[in-house]
Amino acid sequence: VLYAVNIAGVTPPRYGLLVAVQMVTAILSYIPGAWLADRVGRKPFVIATFIAFALFPVAVVLARDFATLVLAFVIGGLREIGEPARKALIVDLAAPTLRARSVGVYYLIRSLAIAPAAFAKTPGTRAEITARTALRAISEAIHERFGGGRLQITGRPARKTSSLRSFGARSSNTT
């Protein structure tokens, strides 16, 4: 918000429009992303989510006008395209009685892994955003390497859960 309003010169109402663009993009990508992930494979959508997370602040900093800021906020909205697939991957690894707890532990570990990015302090707003983005990318890489669904909580093969079904939406794909 501060960068867009104070540095890029976006008015608060126009910033609200940018956030709306981001949310509409997220909403429009969520269900189709889940449906495609169940048919094509989940990992590409999870990777796309992490790429969008890393590219969003870079796109905002590189934006030169309102139109390119809109494009940056579309990239920001695409962060949700792999969210159902990522949650389904987490749920797949857990025993049915531990699924909710497993999701909670996952987000605790993930939040702790990315928290160092909040402490990045460098001179200048652009440099600070770049440093935070770099730390975020490093944190996400650490998460993907050590916590990205490689651990099985139950000790037995995981049962594949539909990305749509695991979050309340109805799916005809039962596995």
Coordinates of C-alpha atoms in Angstrom, one line a residue:
V1 CA 0.0 0.0 0.0
L2 CA 2.7 2.5 1.0
Y3 CA 4.8 1.8 -2.1
A4 CA 1.9 2.1 -4.5
V5 CA 0.5 5.3 -2.8
N6 CA 3.6 7.1 -1.7
I7 CA 6.2 6.1 -4.3
A8 CA 4.2 5.1 -7.4
G9 CA 1.7 7.9 -6.9
V10 CA -1.5 5.8 -7.0
T11 CA -4.5 7.4 -5.3
P12 CA -6.2 5.4 -2.5
P13 CA -9.3 4.7 -4.7
R14 CA -7.2 3.5 -7.6
Y15 CA -5.2 1.3 -5.1
G16 CA -8.6 -0.2 -4.1
L17 CA -9.3 -0.9 -7.7
L18 CA -5.9 -2.7 -7.9
V19 CA -6.7 -4.8 -4.9
A20 CA -10.1 -5.7 -6.5
V21 CA -8.3 -6.8 -9.7
Q22 CA -6.1 -9.0 -7.6
M23 CA -9.0 -10.6 -5.7
V24 CA -11.1 -11.1 -8.9
T25 CA -8.1 -12.8 -10.5
A26 CA -7.6 -15.0 -7.4
I27 CA -11.3 -15.9 -7.4
L28 CA -11.4 -16.7 -11.1
S29 CA -8.3 -18.9 -10.9
Y30 CA -9.1 -20.9 -7.8
I31 CA -11.7 -23.4 -9.0
P32 CA -10.3 -23.9 -12.6
G33 CA -6.8 -24.3 -11.0
A34 CA -8.1 -27.0 -8.7
W35 CA -10.0 -28.8 -11.6
L36 CA -6.9 -28.7 -13.8
A37 CA -4.5 -29.8 -11.1
D38 CA -6.6 -32.9 -10.5
R39 CA -6.4 -33.8 -14.2
V40 CA -2.9 -32.6 -15.2
G41 CA -1.0 -32.9 -11.9
R42 CA -0.7 -30.8 -8.8
K43 CA 3.0 -29.9 -8.7
P44 CA 3.0 -27.5 -11.7
F45 CA 0.2 -25.5 -10.1
V46 CA 2.0 -25.4 -6.7
I47 CA 5.1 -24.2 -8.5
A48 CA 3.1 -21.6 -10.4
T49 CA 1.8 -20.3 -7.0
F50 CA 5.3 -19.9 -5.6
I51 CA 6.4 -18.2 -8.8
A52 CA 3.5 -15.7 -8.6
F53 CA 4.4 -15.1 -5.0
A54 CA 7.9 -14.2 -5.9
L55 CA 7.1 -12.2 -9.0
F56 CA 4.3 -10.0 -7.6
P57 CA 6.5 -7.6 -5.6
V58 CA 9.0 -7.5 -8.4
A59 CA 6.3 -6.7 -10.9
V60 CA 5.0 -3.9 -8.7
V61 CA 8.4 -2.3 -8.4
L62 CA 9.0 -2.5 -12.1
A63 CA 5.6 -1.1 -13.0
R64 CA 5.8 2.3 -14.6
D65 CA 2.2 3.3 -14.9
F66 CA -1.3 2.3 -13.8
A67 CA -1.7 -0.3 -16.6
T68 CA 1.5 -2.1 -15.7
L69 CA 0.4 -2.0 -12.0
V70 CA -2.9 -3.7 -13.1
L71 CA -0.8 -6.4 -14.7
A72 CA 1.3 -6.7 -11.6
F73 CA -1.8 -7.2 -9.5
V74 CA -3.1 -9.8 -11.9
I75 CA 0.2 -11.7 -11.2
G76 CA -0.6 -11.2 -7.5
G77 CA -4.0 -12.7 -7.9
L78 CA -2.5 -15.8 -9.7
R79 CA -0.9 -16.7 -6.3
E80 CA -4.1 -18.6 -5.6
I81 CA -4.1 -20.9 -8.7
G82 CA -2.2 -23.6 -6.9
E83 CA -3.6 -23.2 -3.5
P84 CA -6.2 -26.0 -3.7
A85 CA -3.6 -28.4 -5.1
R86 CA -1.1 -27.5 -2.3
K87 CA -3.7 -28.1 0.4
A88 CA -4.7 -31.4 -1.2
L89 CA -1.1 -32.5 -1.3
I90 CA -0.9 -31.7 2.5
V91 CA -4.1 -33.6 3.2
D92 CA -3.0 -36.6 1.1
L93 CA -0.1 -37.1 3.4
A94 CA -2.1 -37.3 6.6
A95 CA -4.3 -39.9 8.2
P96 CA -8.0 -39.0 7.9
T97 CA -8.1 -38.3 11.7
L98 CA -5.1 -35.9 11.5
R99 CA -5.9 -33.9 8.4
A100 CA -7.0 -30.7 10.0
R101 CA -4.1 -30.8 12.4
S102 CA -1.7 -31.5 9.5
V103 CA -2.8 -28.4 7.6
G104 CA -2.3 -26.3 10.8
V105 CA 1.2 -27.7 11.3
Y106 CA 2.0 -27.1 7.7
Y107 CA 1.0 -23.4 7.9
L108 CA 2.9 -23.0 11.2
I109 CA 6.1 -24.3 9.7
R110 CA 5.6 -22.3 6.5
S111 CA 4.9 -19.1 8.4
L112 CA 8.0 -19.6 10.5
A113 CA 10.1 -20.3 7.3
I114 CA 9.0 -17.1 5.6
A115 CA 9.0 -14.8 8.7
P116 CA 12.7 -13.7 8.3
A117 CA 11.7 -11.8 5.2
A118 CA 9.8 -9.3 7.4
F119 CA 13.0 -8.4 9.1
A120 CA 14.9 -7.3 6.0
K121 CA 16.0 -3.7 6.4
T122 CA 18.0 -2.0 3.6
P123 CA 18.2 1.6 2.6
G124 CA 15.6 2.7 0.1
T125 CA 12.1 1.4 -0.6
R126 CA 13.0 -0.4 -3.9
A127 CA 16.0 -2.0 -2.3
E128 CA 13.9 -3.1 0.7
I129 CA 11.3 -4.7 -1.5
T130 CA 14.0 -6.4 -3.6
A131 CA 15.6 -7.8 -0.4
R132 CA 12.3 -9.0 1.0
T133 CA 11.5 -10.6 -2.3
A134 CA 14.9 -12.4 -2.3
L135 CA 14.4 -13.6 1.3
R136 CA 10.9 -14.7 0.4
A137 CA 12.2 -16.7 -2.5
I138 CA 14.9 -18.3 -0.4
S139 CA 12.4 -19.1 2.3
E140 CA 10.0 -20.7 -0.2
A141 CA 12.9 -22.7 -1.7
I142 CA 13.8 -24.0 1.8
H143 CA 10.2 -24.8 2.4
E144 CA 9.9 -26.7 -0.9
R145 CA 13.1 -28.6 -0.2
F146 CA 12.5 -29.6 3.4
G147 CA 8.7 -29.2 3.9
G148 CA 7.1 -29.4 0.5
G149 CA 5.1 -32.6 1.0
R150 CA 8.0 -35.1 1.2
L151 CA 7.1 -36.2 4.8
Q152 CA 4.5 -38.8 5.3
I153 CA 2.7 -38.4 8.6
T154 CA 1.1 -41.9 8.6
G155 CA 4.0 -44.0 7.5
R156 CA 1.9 -45.6 4.8
P157 CA 1.2 -44.6 1.2
A158 CA -0.8 -41.5 0.8
R159 CA -4.4 -41.6 -0.5
K160 CA -4.9 -39.1 -3.3
T161 CA -7.5 -36.5 -2.4
S162 CA -9.3 -34.4 -5.0
S163 CA -8.2 -30.7 -4.8
L164 CA -11.9 -29.7 -5.2
R165 CA -13.4 -32.3 -2.8
S166 CA -10.9 -31.6 0.0
F167 CA -12.3 -28.1 0.4
G168 CA -16.0 -28.6 0.2
A169 CA -16.6 -28.3 -3.6
R170 CA -18.2 -31.3 -5.3
S171 CA -16.1 -33.3 -7.6
S172 CA -17.0 -36.2 -9.9
N173 CA -13.4 -37.4 -9.7
T174 CA -13.3 -39.8 -6.8
T175 CA -10.1 -41.5 -6.0

